[in-house]
mmCIF file of C-alpha atoms and ligand atoms in Angstrom:
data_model
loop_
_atom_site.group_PDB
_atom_site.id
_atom_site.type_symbol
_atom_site.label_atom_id
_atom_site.label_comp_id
_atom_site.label_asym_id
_atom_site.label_seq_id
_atom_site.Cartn_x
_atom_site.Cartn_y
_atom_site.Cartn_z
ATOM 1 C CA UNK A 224 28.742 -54.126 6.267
ATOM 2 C CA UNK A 225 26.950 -52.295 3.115
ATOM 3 C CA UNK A 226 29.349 -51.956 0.248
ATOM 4 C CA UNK A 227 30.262 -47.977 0.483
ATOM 5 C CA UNK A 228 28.436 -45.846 -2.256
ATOM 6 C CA UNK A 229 28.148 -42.614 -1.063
ATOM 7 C CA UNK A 230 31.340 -40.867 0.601
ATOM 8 C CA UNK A 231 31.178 -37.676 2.816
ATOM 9 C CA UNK A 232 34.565 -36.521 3.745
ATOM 10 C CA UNK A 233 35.372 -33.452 6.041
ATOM 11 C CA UNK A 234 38.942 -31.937 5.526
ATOM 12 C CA UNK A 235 40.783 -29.013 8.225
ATOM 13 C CA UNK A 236 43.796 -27.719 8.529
ATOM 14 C CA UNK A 237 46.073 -30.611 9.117
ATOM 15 C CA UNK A 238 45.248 -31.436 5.799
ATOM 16 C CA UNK A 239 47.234 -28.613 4.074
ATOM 17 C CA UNK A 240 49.464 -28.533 6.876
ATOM 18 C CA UNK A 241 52.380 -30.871 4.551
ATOM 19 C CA UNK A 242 51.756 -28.024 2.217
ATOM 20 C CA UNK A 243 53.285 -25.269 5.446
ATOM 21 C CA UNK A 244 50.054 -23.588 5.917
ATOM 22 C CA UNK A 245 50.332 -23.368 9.282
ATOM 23 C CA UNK A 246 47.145 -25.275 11.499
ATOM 24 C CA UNK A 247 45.032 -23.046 13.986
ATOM 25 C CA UNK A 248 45.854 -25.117 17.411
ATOM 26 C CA UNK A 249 48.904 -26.887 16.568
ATOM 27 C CA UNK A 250 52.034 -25.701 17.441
ATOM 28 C CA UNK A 251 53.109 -22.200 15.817
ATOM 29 C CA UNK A 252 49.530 -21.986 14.663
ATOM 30 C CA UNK A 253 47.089 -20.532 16.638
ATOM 31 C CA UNK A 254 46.154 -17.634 14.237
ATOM 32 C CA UNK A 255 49.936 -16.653 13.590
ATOM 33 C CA UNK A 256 49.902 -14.645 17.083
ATOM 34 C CA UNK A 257 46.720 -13.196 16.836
ATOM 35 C CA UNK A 258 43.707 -14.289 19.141
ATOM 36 C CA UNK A 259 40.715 -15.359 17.177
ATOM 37 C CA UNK A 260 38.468 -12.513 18.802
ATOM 38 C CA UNK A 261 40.932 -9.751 17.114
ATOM 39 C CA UNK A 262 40.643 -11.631 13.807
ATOM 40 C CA UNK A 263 37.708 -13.501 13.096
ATOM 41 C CA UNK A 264 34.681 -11.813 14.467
ATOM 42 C CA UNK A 265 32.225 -9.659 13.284
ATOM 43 C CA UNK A 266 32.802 -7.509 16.103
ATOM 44 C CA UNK A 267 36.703 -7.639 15.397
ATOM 45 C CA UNK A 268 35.992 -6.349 11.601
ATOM 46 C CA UNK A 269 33.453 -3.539 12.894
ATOM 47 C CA UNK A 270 36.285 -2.571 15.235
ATOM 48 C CA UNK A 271 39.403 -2.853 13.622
ATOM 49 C CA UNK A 272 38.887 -3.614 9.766
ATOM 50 C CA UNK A 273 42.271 -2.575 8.449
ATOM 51 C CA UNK A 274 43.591 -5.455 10.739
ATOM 52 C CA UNK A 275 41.093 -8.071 10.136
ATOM 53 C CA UNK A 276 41.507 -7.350 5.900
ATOM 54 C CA UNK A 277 45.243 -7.207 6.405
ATOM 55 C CA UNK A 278 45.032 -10.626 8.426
ATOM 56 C CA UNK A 279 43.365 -12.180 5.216
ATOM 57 C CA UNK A 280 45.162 -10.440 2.324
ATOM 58 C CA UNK A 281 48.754 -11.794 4.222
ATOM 59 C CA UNK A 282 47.128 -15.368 3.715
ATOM 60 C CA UNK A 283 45.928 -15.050 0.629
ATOM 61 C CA UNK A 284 49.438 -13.455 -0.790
ATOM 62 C CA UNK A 285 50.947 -17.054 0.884
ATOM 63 C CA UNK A 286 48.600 -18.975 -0.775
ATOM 64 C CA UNK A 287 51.308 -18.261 -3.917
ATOM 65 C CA UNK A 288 53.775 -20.268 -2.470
ATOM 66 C CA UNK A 289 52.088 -23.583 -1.432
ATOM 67 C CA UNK A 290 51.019 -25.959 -3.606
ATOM 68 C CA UNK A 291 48.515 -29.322 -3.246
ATOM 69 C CA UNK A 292 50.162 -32.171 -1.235
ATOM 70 C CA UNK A 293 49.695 -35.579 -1.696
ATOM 71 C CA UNK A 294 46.530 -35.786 0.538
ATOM 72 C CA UNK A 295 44.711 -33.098 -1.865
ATOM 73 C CA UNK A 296 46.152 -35.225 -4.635
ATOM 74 C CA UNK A 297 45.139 -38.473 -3.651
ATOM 75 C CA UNK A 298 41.335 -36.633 -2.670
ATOM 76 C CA UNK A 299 41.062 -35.593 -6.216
ATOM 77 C CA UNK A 300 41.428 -38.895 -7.400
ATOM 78 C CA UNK A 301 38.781 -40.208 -5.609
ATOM 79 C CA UNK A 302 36.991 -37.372 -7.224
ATOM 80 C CA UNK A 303 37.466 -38.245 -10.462
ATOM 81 C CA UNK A 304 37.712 -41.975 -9.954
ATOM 82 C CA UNK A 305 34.223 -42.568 -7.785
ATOM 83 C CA UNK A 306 31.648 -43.521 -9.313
ATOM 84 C CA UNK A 307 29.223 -43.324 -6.436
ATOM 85 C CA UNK A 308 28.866 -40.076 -4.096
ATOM 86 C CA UNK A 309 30.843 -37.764 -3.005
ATOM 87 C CA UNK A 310 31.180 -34.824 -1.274
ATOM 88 C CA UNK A 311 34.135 -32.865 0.137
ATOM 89 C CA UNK A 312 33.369 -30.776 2.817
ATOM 90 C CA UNK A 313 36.198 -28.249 3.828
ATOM 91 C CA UNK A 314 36.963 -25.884 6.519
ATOM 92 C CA UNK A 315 39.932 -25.235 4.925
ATOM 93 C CA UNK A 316 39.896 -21.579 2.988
ATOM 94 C CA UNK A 317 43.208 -21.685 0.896
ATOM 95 C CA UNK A 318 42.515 -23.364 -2.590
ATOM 96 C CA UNK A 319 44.406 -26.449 -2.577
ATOM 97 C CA UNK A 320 41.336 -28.995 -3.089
ATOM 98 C CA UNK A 321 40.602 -27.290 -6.268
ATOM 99 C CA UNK A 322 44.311 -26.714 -7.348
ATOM 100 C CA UNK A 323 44.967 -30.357 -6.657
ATOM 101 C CA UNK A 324 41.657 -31.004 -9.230
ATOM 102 C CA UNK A 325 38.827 -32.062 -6.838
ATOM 103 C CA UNK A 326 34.981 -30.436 -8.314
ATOM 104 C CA UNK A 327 32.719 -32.100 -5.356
ATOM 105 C CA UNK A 328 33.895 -29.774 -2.687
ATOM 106 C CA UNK A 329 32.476 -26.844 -0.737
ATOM 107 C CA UNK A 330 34.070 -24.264 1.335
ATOM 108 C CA UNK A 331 31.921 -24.236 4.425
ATOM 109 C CA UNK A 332 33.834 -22.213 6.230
ATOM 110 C CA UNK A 333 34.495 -19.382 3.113
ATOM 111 C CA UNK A 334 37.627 -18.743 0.685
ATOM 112 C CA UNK A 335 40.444 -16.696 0.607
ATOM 113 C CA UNK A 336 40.004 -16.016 -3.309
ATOM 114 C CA UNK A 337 36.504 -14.621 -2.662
ATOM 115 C CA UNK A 338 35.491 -11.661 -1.480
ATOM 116 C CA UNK A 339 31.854 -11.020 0.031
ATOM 117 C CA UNK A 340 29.355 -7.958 0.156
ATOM 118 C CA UNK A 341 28.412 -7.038 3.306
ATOM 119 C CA UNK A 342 25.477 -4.433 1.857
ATOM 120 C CA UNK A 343 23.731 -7.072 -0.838
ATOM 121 C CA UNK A 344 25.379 -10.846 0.001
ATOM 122 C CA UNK A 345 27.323 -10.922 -3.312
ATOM 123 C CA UNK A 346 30.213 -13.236 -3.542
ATOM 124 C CA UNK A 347 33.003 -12.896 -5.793
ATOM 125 C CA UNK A 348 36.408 -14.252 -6.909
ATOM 126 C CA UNK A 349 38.964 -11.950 -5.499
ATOM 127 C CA UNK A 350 42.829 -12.835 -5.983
ATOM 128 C CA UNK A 351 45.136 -9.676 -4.429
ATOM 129 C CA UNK A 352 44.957 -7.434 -1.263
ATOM 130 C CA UNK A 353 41.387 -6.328 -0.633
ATOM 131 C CA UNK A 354 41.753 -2.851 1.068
ATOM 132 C CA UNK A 355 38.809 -2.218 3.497
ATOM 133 C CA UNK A 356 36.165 0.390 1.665
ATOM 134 C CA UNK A 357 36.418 -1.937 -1.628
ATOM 135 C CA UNK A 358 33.574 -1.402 -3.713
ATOM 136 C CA UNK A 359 31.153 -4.717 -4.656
ATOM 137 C CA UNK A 360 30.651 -4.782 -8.799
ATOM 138 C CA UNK A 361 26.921 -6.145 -7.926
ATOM 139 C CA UNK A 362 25.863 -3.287 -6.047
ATOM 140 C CA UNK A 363 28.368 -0.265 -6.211
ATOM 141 C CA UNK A 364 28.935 -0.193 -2.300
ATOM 142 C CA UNK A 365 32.346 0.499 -0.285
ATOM 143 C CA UNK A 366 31.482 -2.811 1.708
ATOM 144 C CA UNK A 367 33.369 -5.973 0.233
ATOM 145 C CA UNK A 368 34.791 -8.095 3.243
ATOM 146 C CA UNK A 369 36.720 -11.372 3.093
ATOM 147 C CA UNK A 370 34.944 -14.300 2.766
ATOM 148 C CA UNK A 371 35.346 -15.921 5.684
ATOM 149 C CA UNK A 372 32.835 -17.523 8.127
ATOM 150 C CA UNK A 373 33.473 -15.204 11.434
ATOM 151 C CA UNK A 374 33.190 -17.377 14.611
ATOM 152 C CA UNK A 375 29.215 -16.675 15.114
ATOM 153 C CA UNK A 376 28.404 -16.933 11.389
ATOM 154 C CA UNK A 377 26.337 -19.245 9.789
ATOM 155 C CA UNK A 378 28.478 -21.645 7.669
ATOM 156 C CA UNK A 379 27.974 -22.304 4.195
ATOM 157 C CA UNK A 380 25.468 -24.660 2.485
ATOM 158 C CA UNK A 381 24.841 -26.404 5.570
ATOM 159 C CA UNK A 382 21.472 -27.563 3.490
ATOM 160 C CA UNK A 383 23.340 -29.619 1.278
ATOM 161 C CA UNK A 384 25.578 -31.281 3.960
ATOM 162 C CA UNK A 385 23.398 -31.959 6.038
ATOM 163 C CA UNK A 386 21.905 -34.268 3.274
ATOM 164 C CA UNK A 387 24.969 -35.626 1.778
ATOM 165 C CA UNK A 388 25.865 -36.936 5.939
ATOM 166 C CA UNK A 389 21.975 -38.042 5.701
ATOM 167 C CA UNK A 390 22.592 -39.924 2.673
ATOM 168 C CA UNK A 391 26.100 -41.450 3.222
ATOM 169 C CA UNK A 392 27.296 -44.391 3.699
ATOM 170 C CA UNK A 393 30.819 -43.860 4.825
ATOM 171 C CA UNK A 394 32.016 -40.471 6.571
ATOM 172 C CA UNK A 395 35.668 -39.635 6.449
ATOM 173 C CA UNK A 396 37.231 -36.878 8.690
ATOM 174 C CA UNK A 397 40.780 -35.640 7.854
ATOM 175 C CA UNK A 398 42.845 -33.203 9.569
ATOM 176 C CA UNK A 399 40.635 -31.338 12.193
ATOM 177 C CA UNK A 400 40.915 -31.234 15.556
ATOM 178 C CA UNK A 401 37.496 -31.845 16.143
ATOM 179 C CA UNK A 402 37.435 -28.662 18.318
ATOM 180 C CA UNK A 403 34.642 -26.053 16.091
ATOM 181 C CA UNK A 404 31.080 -26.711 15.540
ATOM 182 C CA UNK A 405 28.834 -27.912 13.481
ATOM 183 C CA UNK A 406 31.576 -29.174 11.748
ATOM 184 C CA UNK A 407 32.834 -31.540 14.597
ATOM 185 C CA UNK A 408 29.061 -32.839 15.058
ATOM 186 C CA UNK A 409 29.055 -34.278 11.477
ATOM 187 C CA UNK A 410 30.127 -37.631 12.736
ATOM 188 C CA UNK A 411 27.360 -38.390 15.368
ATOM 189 C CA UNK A 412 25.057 -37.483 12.317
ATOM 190 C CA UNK A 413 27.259 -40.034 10.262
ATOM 191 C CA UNK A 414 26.616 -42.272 13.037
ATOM 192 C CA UNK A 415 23.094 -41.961 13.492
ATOM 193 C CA UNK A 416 22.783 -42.137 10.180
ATOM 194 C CA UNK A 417 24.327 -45.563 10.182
ATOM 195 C CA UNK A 418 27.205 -44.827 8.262
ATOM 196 C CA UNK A 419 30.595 -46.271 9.147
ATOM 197 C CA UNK A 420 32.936 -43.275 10.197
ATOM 198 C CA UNK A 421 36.984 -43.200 9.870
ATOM 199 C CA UNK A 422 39.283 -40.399 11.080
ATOM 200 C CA UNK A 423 42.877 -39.853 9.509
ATOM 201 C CA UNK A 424 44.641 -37.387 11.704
ATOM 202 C CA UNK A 425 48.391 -36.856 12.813
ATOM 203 C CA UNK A 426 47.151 -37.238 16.570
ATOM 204 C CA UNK A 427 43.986 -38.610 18.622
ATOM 205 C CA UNK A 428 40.978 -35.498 18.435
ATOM 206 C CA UNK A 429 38.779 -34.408 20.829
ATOM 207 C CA UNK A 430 36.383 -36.641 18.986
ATOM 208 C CA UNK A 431 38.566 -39.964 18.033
ATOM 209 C CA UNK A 432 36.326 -41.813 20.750
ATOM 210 C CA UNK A 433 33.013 -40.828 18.329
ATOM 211 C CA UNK A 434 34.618 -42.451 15.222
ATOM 212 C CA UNK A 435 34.109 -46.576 13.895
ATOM 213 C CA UNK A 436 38.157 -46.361 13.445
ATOM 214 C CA UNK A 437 40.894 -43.966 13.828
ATOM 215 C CA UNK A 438 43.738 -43.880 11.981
ATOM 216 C CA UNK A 439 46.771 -41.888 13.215
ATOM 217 C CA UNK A 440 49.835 -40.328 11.146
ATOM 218 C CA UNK A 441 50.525 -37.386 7.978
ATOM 219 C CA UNK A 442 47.828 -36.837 6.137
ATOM 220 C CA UNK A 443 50.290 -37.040 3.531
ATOM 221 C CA UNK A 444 50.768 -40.946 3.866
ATOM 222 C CA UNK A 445 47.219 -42.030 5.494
ATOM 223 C CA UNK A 446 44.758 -40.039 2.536
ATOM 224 C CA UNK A 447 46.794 -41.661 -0.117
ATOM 225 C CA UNK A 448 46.974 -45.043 1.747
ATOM 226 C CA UNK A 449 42.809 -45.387 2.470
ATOM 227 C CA UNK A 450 42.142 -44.142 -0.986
ATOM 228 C CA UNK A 451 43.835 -47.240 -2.708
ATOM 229 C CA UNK A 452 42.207 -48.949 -0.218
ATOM 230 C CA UNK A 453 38.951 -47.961 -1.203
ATOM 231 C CA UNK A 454 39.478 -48.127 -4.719
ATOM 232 C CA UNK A 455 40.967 -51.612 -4.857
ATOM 233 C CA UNK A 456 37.885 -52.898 -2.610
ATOM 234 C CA UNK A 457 35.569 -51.485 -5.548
ATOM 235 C CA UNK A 458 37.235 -53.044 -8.276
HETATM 236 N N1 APR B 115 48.304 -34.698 8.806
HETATM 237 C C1 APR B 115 47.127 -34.934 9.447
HETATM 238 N N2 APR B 115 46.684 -34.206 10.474
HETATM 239 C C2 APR B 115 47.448 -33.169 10.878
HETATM 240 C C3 APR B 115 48.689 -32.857 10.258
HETATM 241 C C4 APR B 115 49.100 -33.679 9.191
HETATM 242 N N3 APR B 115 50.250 -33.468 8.537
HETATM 243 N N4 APR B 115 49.214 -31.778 10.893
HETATM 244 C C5 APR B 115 48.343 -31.443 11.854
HETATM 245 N N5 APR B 115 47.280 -32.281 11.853
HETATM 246 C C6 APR B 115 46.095 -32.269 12.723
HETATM 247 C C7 APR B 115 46.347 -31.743 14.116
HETATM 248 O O1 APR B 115 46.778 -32.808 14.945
HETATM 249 C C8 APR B 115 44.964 -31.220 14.503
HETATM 250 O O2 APR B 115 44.186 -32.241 15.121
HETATM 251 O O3 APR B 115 45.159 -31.393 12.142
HETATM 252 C C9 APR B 115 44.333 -30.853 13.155
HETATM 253 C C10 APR B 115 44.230 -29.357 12.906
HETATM 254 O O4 APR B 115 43.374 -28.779 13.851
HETATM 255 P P1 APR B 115 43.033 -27.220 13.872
HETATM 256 O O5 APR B 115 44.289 -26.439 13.798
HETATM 257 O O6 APR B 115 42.138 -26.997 15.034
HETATM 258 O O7 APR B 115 42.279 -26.966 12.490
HETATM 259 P P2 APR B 115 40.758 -27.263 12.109
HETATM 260 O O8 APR B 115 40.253 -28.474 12.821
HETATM 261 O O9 APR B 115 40.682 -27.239 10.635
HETATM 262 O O10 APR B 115 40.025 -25.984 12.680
HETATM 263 C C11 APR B 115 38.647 -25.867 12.445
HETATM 264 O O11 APR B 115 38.616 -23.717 13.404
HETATM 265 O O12 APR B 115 39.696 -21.789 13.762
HETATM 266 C C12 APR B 115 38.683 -22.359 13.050
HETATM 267 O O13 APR B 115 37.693 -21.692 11.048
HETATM 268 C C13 APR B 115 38.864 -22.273 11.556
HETATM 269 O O14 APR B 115 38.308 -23.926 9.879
HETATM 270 C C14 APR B 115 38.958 -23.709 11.129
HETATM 271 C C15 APR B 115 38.262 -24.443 12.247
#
């Protein structure tokens, strides 16, 4: 095998789950006893705003009482440590990546602490309830939204991950079910990119058969665990 330079890893929900933010499908997930149609839809915002904001500002207020675990710890090592690489790719929308210290990360499925213009595309840090009818500093309307990729929305800067998976040589999925695309595609295009592909997750996905090696347990002991790993081969 190539000696690993460049690293793409994708981190969901199970990776903030030792934190208690609750998962989407996992047990006492599942949106907190919403369905996803009421909550994360454009056509659920259009029709019922004050629910779909008040959805979002309840997670952002919890976001206060978490804190990084040792998985977003151990991540933002690598970060800093790597010399080669890197990108972390998250679905994840609470802020523990960057709490924990990582810098090569992108929300591609949005942020709680950012709030987006649906009249002129601005996005902006937003910490606090966000009341629908807010007005956007950029362009003066009543039209700031959470920013949150709605099922049916485009992801973010798909661009650049589709060229750090083109350009990797090792693709590292933690914590997601493997259930929501494109982000449960990126390891066929890890694999026909050649790369070798590894999945840390607490059980088997609906795509463990599509990885090189899975490896099963807390995120909390298997991020920490691979990233010595890693680091001790380089040395
Ligand atoms: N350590 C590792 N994995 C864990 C842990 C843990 N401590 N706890 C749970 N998991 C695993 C679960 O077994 C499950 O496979 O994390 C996965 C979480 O899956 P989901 O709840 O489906 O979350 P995710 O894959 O991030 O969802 C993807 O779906 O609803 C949308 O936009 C939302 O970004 C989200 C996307």
């Amino acid at each position: 095998m190539q000696p690993v330079r460049n690293i793409v890893v994708l981190t969901g929900a199970g990776v903030s789950a030792e934190s208690g933010i609750a998962t989407f499908r996992g047990p006492g997930g599942l949106w907190e006893g919403h369905r996803v149609e009421d909550v994360c839809t454009p056509a659920a915002l259009r029709a019922d705003p004050a629910l779909v904001h008040r959805f979002y500002d309840l997670r952002r207020a919890a976001l206060g009482g978490v804190a990084p675990n040792a998985a977003h710890h151990a991540l933002a090592a690598l970060d800093r440590a790597w010399p080669g690489g890197l990108l972390i790719v998250t679905q994840n929308v609470d802020d523990l990546h960057e709490r924990a210290g990582a810098t090569r990360l992108l929300h591609m499925h949005g942020a709680l602490l950012s709030a987006l213009c649906a009249a002129c595309g601005v996005r902006t840090a937003h910490a606090g309830a966000l009341p629908p009818g807010s007005r956007c500093a950029a362009c003066g309307a009543a039209a700031l939204r959470p920013d949150i990729v709605f099922f049916g929305e485009m992801p973010y800067a798909m661009d650049r991950i589709v060229d750090a998976i083109g350009g990797c040589d090792l693709f590292v999925s933690v914590g997601t079910s493997g259930a929501v695309y494109p982000a449960a595609g990126f390891v066929e295009w890890a694999n026909d990119r050649g790369a070798a592909t590894l999945e840390l997750n607490l059980e088997r996905s609906a795509g463990s058969d599509r990885f090189d090696e899975s490896r099963l347990g807390p995120a909390g002991e298997l991020v920490p665990a691979w990233v010595d790993e890693l680091l001790r081969e380089r040395r």
